Structure formats: C-alpha cells, structure tokens
Amino acid sequence: MRHDEKAGANPAAITRDWCVEQDQTDPLADFRDAFLIPDGVIYLDGNSLGAMANAAPGHAARVVEREWGADLIRSWNNAGWFDLPTSLGDTLAPLIGADAGEVVVTDSVSVNLFKLLWAAADMRPGRRKIILEGSNFPTDNYVAQGVAAARGLEVVLVERDAIADAIDADTLAICITHVHYKTGHINDMAALTARAHAAGALAIWDLCHSAGALPVDLNGCDVDFAVGCTYKYLNGGPGSPAFLFVPRRHIATARQPITGWWGHNAPFAFDKGYTPAPDIRQFLTGTQPIVSLSLVGVGLDLMRAADMARVRAKSIALTETFIALVEQRCAGHGFTLASPRNVDERGSQVSFAHADGYAIMRALIDRGVIGDFRAPDIVRFGFTPLYVRFADVWDAVDVLAEVMDSGAWRDARYAEREAVT
Ligand SMILES: *Cc1c(COP(=O)(O)O)cnc(C)c1O
C-alpha cells in the first residue's frame, strides 16, 4: 500500500515497527540515498537549509576546477554560465505551476521582492496600500516598508483571517507568504488572489516554504508575481540565489527598478542608455554568483525527478505521524500544537509552542535531532519527504520524550543563546 492511499489513517498507537513498515513501502524511499545525511543526525530542518545532495561536491568541483580553472572566461559561453538564471528558471517553473520564460533564479528573496513591489506600484498608480501578514517572515515586511517609504505608500499589516477584508479600492497589492514560516499555516492562494483581483489589486506570493514542499499552481491561481528561495526545500545550498516569477501577461508592462546591465536588452552592446530586455531577463540586475547558482541545478534535478503529489502525500503522513507521536509520548510536558491540525491547512512542518522551547531545542540538537527555534516560544520541525523517514520521526520523538521525561533540557548550558537559532 502506498502512503497516498492512507495519508492520515495512522493506527491509534503508533509503534516503531509501523514506522519501519511505512518506510519499506515508501515510493520516495530511494531519494534519501541521493543526499548526505550524517550518521547520528535526524535532520528536521530542511525547511531552513536543505540537506546536501551527494552530487553537489562533484558538481562544485567541476565548476571550480574545470569551468573556472581550466576554461576561464570562455565558460560564460561554453559552460552556459551567462544563461544560468534563465535555464534554471525554466527547470524550476513546472514545480511552481509556471511556464518556461516566466522564472529566473537570481539575487535574494529580499532583493527580488523589492523589484516586484516597485513594479507593482507602477502598475497601480494612485493606489497606496500594500497588505502583508504582520507575523510574516520579517524581511518581506521590511522590504515593503522600504518601498513604501521611497514611494509614499502605506504598509498595512494584518493577520491571516483579516487579509481578505483588508483589501479595498486603495490596495495596490497583497504580498502574502504561501506557507507561514513559524506555524506552517497555508494561505489560500486561489481565494486571496481572486479577492485581490476583484478589488483591482495585484497578488504577490512568497513561496519560500512551499516551493518543493507542496504542489504550487501560480498560473492556475492567476498570480501576478512571486518570489521564493532555493536553499530550503529545493536543496540549492547555503545562501543559494532565490527565484522570481513574472507571468507572460505582465512581462511587457512590469518594470523593475534595479536597472543593471544584466537586465538590458543587449548587455554586450555597452549602450549609454538602458533598454530593458523584452523577456524575463529584464528582472535580472548584475553578475551572479556562478558557483552557488550552478549548485541550484543539482537540487532542482532531484526535485524534478520526484512526483509532487507523492511528495505532498508523504509530507502529510510524516507530519500526522509526528503530531500523533508527540501527543502520545510527551503529553503533560507543556507542548501546544502551533501548526494547523487540519492537514489541508498545514505545510511540511510542525511547530509546537513551549515556554522553554529554546533550551529544549538545544538539548535535542545536542542529541542529533536537528530542528530549530523561532522566538519567542516555537520549536519547529521540518519534514522534507525526499530524505526524512518515518523511523526518523519515531526516533526524534523518542529523543524528545527522553529529554522531557529526564528534564535533561534544564542543563544550564542550553539556556545560552547562539547567534543563529
Ligand atoms: C527564508 C525566507 C526569506 C529569505 O529571504 P532572503 O532575502 O533570501 O534572505 C524571505 N521570506 C520568507 C517568507 C522566508 O521564509
């Protein structure tokens, strides 16, 4: 039996044997061998930094030693360096419901969002409001504040249930993160986009926690612009460049403001004046970090080989199993589910609120169970279906139960805060 046939239908009391059985019939099981998961580590943080593909070091060595070292500047043409932002964009496009020619991989999420918010403001002159979720990952809101300050606009921060009602005739765009970084709550892309359009506003979506984690259908939802990162569920490597999406219908009209030579119609004509490229290349700005960018392809190739419906089915089964086990084995230890209980509203992560969450997560990491902590009180566990097993879920909760039952998390050294949590 496959997971997609019984997602959510776990037996009342889950055993480790049951978990092992799930792994034996998992249609995605072989993908784990494509990643390096260190011995003794249960990696539940792929929603923050995806694991390394085993093909990555060889690929990086080839780019550095052969393409850079031996072929030098000829690699801009011969190794496809110059076209990487668009060729990778075309590879990524089907994973997010976009067409070829609508996606580029470039720059950071923050910078790409600046470009698109600026373009959106030009497309809706006279309108003043940009609506975002107040509890969103802060960089999106900070960038919106920067654009608003430069353009005399207003940032409106509301929480998820108030987004639809906040959209009015003065709204130029909503800028919403598809899956909430802290809770894993899925925002309804189709409904909110339709609501924005009904009011004449644009809909911009941030896919940082959904690209590679669940099916995304940007064109099916008629989305206007989107951004997302490649170093989380797409396994592109630390700090790998982000992506941006502009649908074909907006490419001729949308204009991004960071008008560098890579966005020029003819970069090597070295013209005095700026003429935007007539295609998605207009959304590029300058020279890209080729070594890092080329590694994005390694992660994307693996993701493209996986069936996204199966990825979603396993993701649901993993998170259901984790929630059931934590509630089965850690009852009375003060954990409150901070993610939606309804699987249809939950992304590929599970968060629990706990007053001592920071120390508890430190104790878990010390024992090889790597999740993360988000202030003020959220312990967050990401479940990446390509390399997390059901037995890992069992073993992780086993360690959590031991840390709670023994009080090991109270050790003074777990109270000191590190720079990156
Ligand atoms: C991870 C994440 C980012 C990252 O932005 P960068 O500019 O690439 O650092 C932005 N927004 C959200 C919602 C994220 O989860």
Short mmCIF file of C-alpha atoms and ligand atoms in Angstrom, two decimals:
data_model
loop_
_atom_site.label_atom_id
_atom_site.label_comp_id
_atom_site.label_asym_id
_atom_site.label_seq_id
_atom_site.Cartn_x
_atom_site.Cartn_y
_atom_site.Cartn_z
CA MET A 1 0.00 0.00 0.00
CA ARG A 2 1.22 3.49 -0.77
CA HIS A 3 1.14 6.48 1.54
CA ASP A 4 -1.09 8.48 -0.71
CA GLU A 5 -3.77 5.86 -0.16
CA LYS A 6 -3.75 6.13 3.58
CA ALA A 7 -2.38 9.55 4.47
CA GLY A 8 -3.64 10.46 7.89
CA ALA A 9 -5.02 6.98 8.60
CA ASN A 10 -2.49 6.08 11.27
CA PRO A 11 -3.22 3.40 13.81
CA ALA A 12 -4.28 4.64 17.25
CA ALA A 13 -0.98 3.85 18.96
CA ILE A 14 1.95 4.17 16.57
CA THR A 15 4.85 1.77 17.02
CA ARG A 16 8.37 1.90 15.64
CA ASP A 17 7.59 -1.24 13.63
CA TRP A 18 4.70 0.54 11.97
CA CYS A 19 7.07 3.39 11.02
CA VAL A 20 9.59 0.96 9.56
CA GLU A 21 6.82 -0.64 7.51
CA GLN A 22 5.90 2.78 6.10
CA ASP A 23 9.49 3.27 5.01
CA GLN A 24 9.54 -0.13 3.30
CA THR A 25 6.56 0.79 1.11
CA ASP A 26 7.54 4.44 0.59
CA PRO A 27 7.69 5.21 -3.17
CA LEU A 28 10.12 8.08 -2.44
CA ALA A 29 12.45 6.00 -0.23
CA ASP A 30 15.27 5.82 -2.77
CA PHE A 31 15.70 9.60 -2.84
CA ARG A 32 17.33 9.51 0.58
CA ASP A 33 20.42 7.89 -0.94
CA ALA A 34 20.87 10.97 -3.12
CA PHE A 35 21.56 13.09 -0.01
CA LEU A 36 24.27 13.13 2.61
CA ILE A 37 22.62 12.74 6.00
CA PRO A 38 25.41 12.43 8.57
CA ASP A 39 25.39 9.38 10.85
CA GLY A 40 23.71 10.07 14.14
CA VAL A 41 21.72 13.00 12.76
CA ILE A 42 17.96 13.20 12.31
CA TYR A 43 17.59 16.24 10.12
CA LEU A 44 14.33 18.07 10.65
CA ASP A 45 15.48 21.49 9.45
CA GLY A 46 15.30 21.15 5.67
CA ASN A 47 12.78 24.00 5.79
CA SER A 48 15.64 26.31 6.80
CA LEU A 49 18.62 24.79 4.96
CA GLY A 50 18.04 21.77 2.72
CA ALA A 51 20.45 18.84 3.03
CA MET A 52 23.38 18.44 0.67
CA ALA A 53 22.85 16.32 -2.43
CA ASN A 54 25.63 13.77 -2.84
CA ALA A 55 26.16 15.09 -6.36
CA ALA A 56 26.84 18.63 -5.09
CA PRO A 57 30.56 18.39 -4.19
CA GLY A 58 31.46 16.83 -7.55
CA HIS A 59 29.42 19.44 -9.36
CA ALA A 60 31.04 22.27 -7.42
CA ALA A 61 34.50 20.80 -8.07
CA ARG A 62 33.75 20.62 -11.79
CA VAL A 63 32.56 24.24 -11.90
CA VAL A 64 35.58 25.48 -9.96
CA GLU A 65 38.35 23.31 -11.39
CA ARG A 66 37.30 22.78 -14.98
CA GLU A 67 34.92 25.61 -15.86
CA TRP A 68 36.73 28.32 -13.91
CA GLY A 69 40.23 26.89 -13.50
CA ALA A 70 40.83 25.42 -16.95
CA ASP A 71 38.33 27.13 -19.21
CA LEU A 72 38.42 30.53 -17.54
CA ILE A 73 36.32 33.27 -19.12
CA ARG A 74 35.27 31.02 -22.01
CA SER A 75 32.84 29.32 -19.60
CA TRP A 76 30.46 32.27 -19.71
CA ASN A 77 29.54 30.95 -23.16
CA ASN A 78 30.76 27.36 -23.24
CA ALA A 79 29.51 26.22 -19.83
CA GLY A 80 26.23 28.15 -20.01
CA TRP A 81 27.13 30.47 -17.11
CA PHE A 82 25.52 33.51 -18.69
CA ASP A 83 22.20 31.75 -19.23
CA LEU A 84 22.05 30.01 -15.84
CA PRO A 85 19.44 32.36 -14.31
CA THR A 86 17.00 31.63 -17.14
CA SER A 87 17.90 27.97 -17.74
CA LEU A 88 17.48 27.21 -14.03
CA GLY A 89 14.27 29.26 -14.04
CA ASP A 90 12.92 27.04 -16.81
CA THR A 91 13.84 23.93 -14.79
CA LEU A 92 12.14 25.32 -11.70
CA ALA A 93 9.00 26.59 -13.46
CA PRO A 94 6.97 23.32 -13.53
CA LEU A 95 7.47 22.88 -9.76
CA ILE A 96 5.52 26.09 -9.11
CA GLY A 97 2.94 26.00 -11.90
CA ALA A 98 4.80 28.46 -14.12
CA ASP A 99 5.80 28.23 -17.77
CA ALA A 100 9.26 28.40 -19.29
CA GLY A 101 10.30 32.03 -19.72
CA GLU A 102 8.43 33.18 -16.59
CA VAL A 103 11.02 32.41 -13.89
CA VAL A 104 14.61 33.48 -13.22
CA VAL A 105 16.94 32.30 -10.46
CA THR A 106 18.85 35.31 -9.19
CA ASP A 107 19.67 37.53 -6.21
CA SER A 108 17.96 37.10 -2.83
CA VAL A 109 14.27 36.90 -1.94
CA SER A 110 14.55 40.33 -0.33
CA VAL A 111 16.04 41.99 -3.42
CA ASN A 112 13.62 40.25 -5.79
CA LEU A 113 10.68 41.33 -3.68
CA PHE A 114 11.90 44.92 -3.84
CA LYS A 115 11.94 44.70 -7.65
CA LEU A 116 8.43 43.25 -7.84
CA LEU A 117 6.80 45.54 -5.26
CA TRP A 118 8.25 48.52 -7.11
CA ALA A 119 6.92 47.20 -10.42
CA ALA A 120 3.53 46.57 -8.81
CA ALA A 121 3.36 50.16 -7.54
CA ASP A 122 3.93 51.42 -11.10
CA MET A 123 1.16 49.16 -12.40
CA ARG A 124 -1.42 50.53 -9.95
CA PRO A 125 -0.79 54.30 -9.89
CA GLY A 126 -2.85 56.24 -7.37
CA ARG A 127 -3.35 53.27 -5.06
CA ARG A 128 -1.45 53.41 -1.78
CA LYS A 129 -1.74 50.19 0.25
CA ILE A 130 0.43 47.09 0.31
CA ILE A 131 -1.09 44.41 2.54
CA LEU A 132 1.09 41.82 4.29
CA GLU A 133 0.72 39.46 7.23
CA GLY A 134 2.06 41.13 10.36
CA SER A 135 3.57 37.89 11.66
CA ASN A 136 5.18 37.15 8.28
CA PHE A 137 8.91 36.43 8.00
CA PRO A 138 10.17 39.96 8.68
CA THR A 139 12.29 40.59 5.60
CA ASP A 140 9.22 40.75 3.34
CA ASN A 141 7.64 43.35 5.57
CA TYR A 142 10.90 45.31 5.91
CA VAL A 143 11.30 45.44 2.13
CA ALA A 144 7.69 46.58 1.74
CA GLN A 145 8.38 49.31 4.30
CA GLY A 146 11.41 50.43 2.26
CA VAL A 147 9.43 50.57 -0.97
CA ALA A 148 6.58 52.38 0.78
CA ALA A 149 8.95 54.99 2.24
CA ALA A 150 10.54 55.63 -1.15
CA ARG A 151 7.22 55.87 -2.99
CA GLY A 152 4.89 57.48 -0.48
CA LEU A 153 2.86 54.29 0.01
CA GLU A 154 1.37 52.66 3.08
CA VAL A 155 2.14 49.19 4.50
CA VAL A 156 -0.88 47.55 6.10
CA LEU A 157 -0.10 44.63 8.41
CA VAL A 158 -2.94 42.28 9.30
CA GLU A 159 -3.18 38.67 10.45
CA ARG A 160 -4.33 35.81 8.23
CA ASP A 161 -8.03 35.89 8.94
CA ALA A 162 -8.18 39.63 8.25
CA ILE A 163 -6.32 39.70 4.92
CA ALA A 164 -9.35 39.33 2.66
CA ASP A 165 -11.34 42.03 4.44
CA ALA A 166 -8.42 44.46 4.41
CA ILE A 167 -8.29 44.53 0.60
CA ASP A 168 -10.01 47.66 -0.70
CA ALA A 169 -10.07 50.09 -3.64
CA ASP A 170 -6.88 51.77 -2.35
CA THR A 171 -4.93 48.48 -2.28
CA LEU A 172 -2.24 48.16 -4.94
CA ALA A 173 -1.07 44.70 -3.90
CA ILE A 174 -1.26 41.96 -1.34
CA CYS A 175 2.10 40.34 -0.63
CA ILE A 176 1.45 37.08 1.16
CA THR A 177 3.65 34.15 2.14
CA HIS A 178 2.05 30.92 0.95
CA VAL A 179 3.13 28.82 3.96
CA HIS A 180 3.75 30.69 7.21
CA TYR A 181 7.36 30.26 8.33
CA LYS A 182 6.54 29.81 12.00
CA THR A 183 3.27 27.88 12.07
CA GLY A 184 3.29 26.17 8.67
CA HIS A 185 -0.21 27.53 8.02
CA ILE A 186 -1.10 27.53 4.29
CA ASN A 187 -2.72 30.69 2.99
CA ASP A 188 -5.33 30.15 0.28
CA MET A 189 -3.55 31.32 -2.87
CA ALA A 190 -6.51 30.94 -5.23
CA ALA A 191 -9.04 32.66 -2.97
CA LEU A 192 -6.84 35.59 -1.85
CA THR A 193 -5.59 36.20 -5.39
CA ALA A 194 -9.16 36.25 -6.68
CA ARG A 195 -10.17 38.60 -3.86
CA ALA A 196 -7.28 40.96 -4.70
CA HIS A 197 -8.17 40.92 -8.39
CA ALA A 198 -11.83 41.63 -7.65
CA ALA A 199 -10.67 44.84 -5.94
CA GLY A 200 -8.32 45.70 -8.81
CA ALA A 201 -5.20 44.89 -6.75
CA LEU A 202 -2.24 42.67 -7.65
CA ALA A 203 -1.35 39.45 -5.81
CA ILE A 204 2.30 38.78 -4.97
CA TRP A 205 3.18 35.45 -3.32
CA ASP A 206 6.26 34.35 -1.38
CA LEU A 207 6.91 30.64 -1.91
CA CYS A 208 9.87 30.23 0.48
CA HIS A 209 8.14 27.48 2.46
CA SER A 210 6.09 25.96 -0.33
CA ALA A 211 8.32 25.59 -3.41
CA GLY A 212 9.47 21.96 -3.32
CA ALA A 213 7.30 21.20 -0.31
CA LEU A 214 3.84 21.03 -1.85
CA PRO A 215 2.16 21.50 -5.23
CA VAL A 216 2.02 25.18 -6.22
CA ASP A 217 -0.02 26.42 -9.18
CA LEU A 218 0.89 30.06 -9.82
CA ASN A 219 -0.70 30.33 -13.26
CA GLY A 220 -3.68 28.23 -12.23
CA CYS A 221 -4.30 30.79 -9.48
CA ASP A 222 -3.65 33.72 -11.83
CA VAL A 223 -0.90 35.06 -9.54
CA ASP A 224 0.72 38.34 -10.62
CA PHE A 225 4.23 37.96 -9.17
CA ALA A 226 6.06 35.52 -6.92
CA VAL A 227 9.40 35.06 -5.16
CA GLY A 228 10.95 32.18 -3.27
CA CYS A 229 14.23 30.74 -2.12
CA THR A 230 16.16 27.72 -3.34
CA TYR A 231 18.11 26.86 -0.18
CA LYS A 232 15.15 25.48 1.79
CA TYR A 233 13.05 22.68 0.24
CA LEU A 234 14.83 22.96 -3.12
CA ASN A 235 18.20 21.98 -1.60
CA GLY A 236 20.28 24.55 -3.51
CA GLY A 237 22.91 25.06 -0.79
CA PRO A 238 23.60 27.74 1.82
CA GLY A 239 22.70 31.20 0.53
CA SER A 240 21.91 29.91 -2.96
CA PRO A 241 20.18 32.53 -5.17
CA ALA A 242 16.42 32.98 -4.99
CA PHE A 243 13.86 32.98 -7.79
CA LEU A 244 11.24 35.35 -9.07
CA PHE A 245 8.19 34.73 -11.26
CA VAL A 246 6.54 37.14 -13.68
CA PRO A 247 3.73 35.71 -15.81
CA ARG A 248 3.90 36.21 -19.54
CA ARG A 249 0.97 38.69 -19.44
CA HIS A 250 2.98 41.13 -17.28
CA ILE A 251 6.42 40.82 -18.86
CA ALA A 252 5.92 43.61 -21.38
CA THR A 253 4.43 46.04 -18.84
CA ALA A 254 6.13 45.35 -15.49
CA ARG A 255 9.35 47.33 -14.99
CA GLN A 256 11.79 46.57 -12.22
CA PRO A 257 13.83 49.43 -10.75
CA ILE A 258 17.34 47.98 -10.32
CA THR A 259 18.23 48.54 -13.96
CA GLY A 260 21.61 46.88 -14.22
CA TRP A 261 23.32 45.59 -17.33
CA TRP A 262 22.06 42.00 -16.98
CA GLY A 263 18.51 43.31 -17.44
CA HIS A 264 19.47 45.25 -20.57
CA ASN A 265 18.22 44.18 -23.96
CA ALA A 266 21.79 43.91 -25.28
CA PRO A 267 24.23 43.77 -22.35
CA PHE A 268 27.27 43.47 -24.58
CA ALA A 269 26.34 46.42 -26.81
CA PHE A 270 27.51 48.60 -23.88
CA ASP A 271 24.96 51.27 -24.81
CA LYS A 272 24.89 54.54 -22.90
CA GLY A 273 21.18 54.22 -22.13
CA TYR A 274 19.17 51.48 -20.50
CA THR A 275 16.77 49.49 -22.72
CA PRO A 276 15.04 46.67 -20.83
CA ALA A 277 15.19 43.15 -22.24
CA PRO A 278 11.81 42.22 -23.75
CA ASP A 279 11.64 38.97 -21.77
CA ILE A 280 12.12 37.65 -18.22
CA ARG A 281 15.82 38.69 -18.35
CA GLN A 282 14.64 42.22 -17.61
CA PHE A 283 14.29 41.13 -13.98
CA LEU A 284 18.00 40.39 -13.67
CA THR A 285 20.39 43.04 -12.43
CA GLY A 286 24.08 42.15 -12.36
CA THR A 287 26.69 39.39 -12.39
CA GLN A 288 25.58 36.30 -10.48
CA PRO A 289 27.46 34.05 -8.01
CA ILE A 290 28.05 31.27 -10.53
CA VAL A 291 29.38 28.58 -8.19
CA SER A 292 26.42 28.88 -5.87
CA LEU A 293 23.97 29.36 -8.73
CA SER A 294 25.15 26.25 -10.54
CA LEU A 295 24.53 24.14 -7.42
CA VAL A 296 20.86 25.10 -7.54
CA GLY A 297 20.62 22.84 -10.58
CA VAL A 298 21.67 19.80 -8.55
CA GLY A 299 18.84 20.27 -6.07
CA LEU A 300 16.30 21.07 -8.80
CA ASP A 301 17.15 17.96 -10.80
CA LEU A 302 16.36 15.79 -7.78
CA MET A 303 13.15 17.65 -7.07
CA ARG A 304 12.05 17.38 -10.68
CA ALA A 305 12.59 13.61 -10.54
CA ALA A 306 10.12 13.30 -7.65
CA ASP A 307 6.36 13.29 -8.20
CA MET A 308 5.00 16.30 -6.30
CA ALA A 309 1.72 14.57 -5.45
CA ARG A 310 3.73 11.82 -3.74
CA VAL A 311 5.90 14.41 -2.01
CA ARG A 312 2.78 16.04 -0.61
CA ALA A 313 1.20 12.74 0.42
CA LYS A 314 4.33 11.68 2.30
CA SER A 315 4.72 15.13 3.84
CA ILE A 316 1.19 14.89 5.23
CA ALA A 317 1.78 11.38 6.55
CA LEU A 318 5.07 12.41 8.20
CA THR A 319 3.58 15.45 9.93
CA GLU A 320 0.50 13.49 11.02
CA THR A 321 2.74 10.81 12.49
CA PHE A 322 4.90 13.36 14.28
CA ILE A 323 1.96 15.19 15.84
CA ALA A 324 0.35 11.93 16.95
CA LEU A 325 3.61 10.67 18.47
CA VAL A 326 4.39 13.90 20.33
CA GLU A 327 0.88 13.91 21.75
CA GLN A 328 1.13 10.18 22.55
CA ARG A 329 4.53 10.29 24.23
CA CYS A 330 5.01 13.85 25.53
CA ALA A 331 1.55 14.53 26.94
CA GLY A 332 1.72 16.64 30.10
CA HIS A 333 5.05 18.25 29.17
CA GLY A 334 3.54 21.57 28.11
CA PHE A 335 3.64 21.40 24.32
CA THR A 336 0.83 23.15 22.44
CA LEU A 337 0.43 22.50 18.73
CA ALA A 338 1.09 25.80 16.92
CA SER A 339 0.51 24.37 13.43
CA PRO A 340 -2.92 23.70 11.96
CA ARG A 341 -4.35 20.33 12.91
CA ASN A 342 -6.17 20.16 9.58
CA VAL A 343 -3.72 18.67 7.06
CA ASP A 344 -5.19 20.73 4.22
CA GLU A 345 -4.07 23.90 6.01
CA ARG A 346 -0.62 22.65 7.03
CA GLY A 347 2.64 22.84 5.07
CA SER A 348 5.55 20.44 5.54
CA GLN A 349 6.46 21.47 9.07
CA VAL A 350 5.13 21.07 12.58
CA SER A 351 5.58 23.70 15.26
CA PHE A 352 4.85 23.42 18.94
CA ALA A 353 4.76 26.30 21.38
CA HIS A 354 6.58 25.68 24.66
CA ALA A 355 7.77 28.26 27.21
CA ASP A 356 11.17 26.51 27.42
CA GLY A 357 11.38 25.85 23.70
CA TYR A 358 14.85 27.30 23.23
CA ALA A 359 16.53 25.05 25.82
CA ILE A 360 14.53 22.03 24.64
CA MET A 361 15.68 22.55 21.05
CA ARG A 362 19.30 22.97 22.20
CA ALA A 363 19.03 19.67 24.09
CA LEU A 364 17.58 17.95 21.02
CA ILE A 365 20.30 19.30 18.72
CA ASP A 366 22.90 18.10 21.22
CA ARG A 367 21.44 14.61 20.75
CA GLY A 368 21.48 14.77 16.95
CA VAL A 369 17.84 15.75 16.41
CA ILE A 370 18.12 18.98 14.43
CA GLY A 371 15.10 21.25 14.26
CA ASP A 372 15.09 24.94 15.09
CA PHE A 373 13.64 27.56 17.38
CA ARG A 374 11.72 30.70 16.44
CA ALA A 375 11.25 33.37 19.10
CA PRO A 376 9.51 33.72 21.39
CA ASP A 377 8.47 30.12 22.06
CA ILE A 378 8.22 27.98 18.91
CA VAL A 379 10.08 24.71 18.39
CA ARG A 380 9.91 23.98 14.68
CA PHE A 381 10.40 20.68 12.87
CA GLY A 382 10.57 20.47 9.08
CA PHE A 383 9.75 17.25 7.24
CA THR A 384 11.37 17.01 3.82
CA PRO A 385 9.87 13.93 2.17
CA LEU A 386 12.89 13.26 -0.04
CA TYR A 387 15.12 12.32 2.88
CA VAL A 388 13.17 12.07 6.14
CA ARG A 389 11.95 8.56 7.04
CA PHE A 390 9.07 7.50 9.25
CA ALA A 391 11.58 5.75 11.51
CA ASP A 392 13.33 9.12 11.89
CA VAL A 393 10.06 10.60 13.10
CA TRP A 394 9.77 7.86 15.69
CA ASP A 395 13.40 8.21 16.80
CA ALA A 396 13.14 12.01 17.01
CA VAL A 397 10.10 11.81 19.28
CA ASP A 398 11.87 9.12 21.31
CA VAL A 399 14.70 11.58 21.98
CA LEU A 400 12.22 14.38 22.73
CA ALA A 401 10.37 12.16 25.22
CA GLU A 402 13.66 11.25 26.90
CA VAL A 403 14.74 14.92 27.10
CA MET A 404 11.38 15.85 28.67
CA ASP A 405 10.98 12.85 31.00
CA SER A 406 14.52 13.19 32.36
CA GLY A 407 14.48 17.00 32.50
CA ALA A 408 17.79 16.97 30.57
CA TRP A 409 16.81 20.23 28.85
CA ARG A 410 17.23 22.05 32.20
CA ASP A 411 21.04 21.84 31.90
CA ALA A 412 22.36 25.43 32.27
CA ARG A 413 24.35 25.28 29.02
CA TYR A 414 21.14 25.01 26.99
CA ALA A 415 19.95 28.41 28.19
CA GLU A 416 22.66 30.48 26.45
CA ARG A 417 21.50 31.92 23.13
CA GLU A 418 23.56 31.42 19.97
CA ALA A 419 23.55 33.93 17.08
CA VAL A 420 21.66 31.70 14.64
CA THR A 421 18.78 29.77 16.15
C1 LIG B 1 13.58 32.24 4.17
C2 LIG B 1 12.65 33.36 3.84
C3 LIG B 1 13.14 34.54 3.21
C4 LIG B 1 14.61 34.69 2.91
O1 LIG B 1 14.92 35.91 2.32
P1 LIG B 1 16.39 36.20 1.79
O2 LIG B 1 16.36 37.55 1.25
O3 LIG B 1 16.68 35.16 0.73
O4 LIG B 1 17.32 36.06 2.95
C5 LIG B 1 12.22 35.51 2.87
N1 LIG B 1 10.92 35.37 3.13
C6 LIG B 1 10.42 34.27 3.74
C7 LIG B 1 8.94 34.14 3.99
C8 LIG B 1 11.28 33.24 4.12
O5 LIG B 1 10.80 32.16 4.74
#
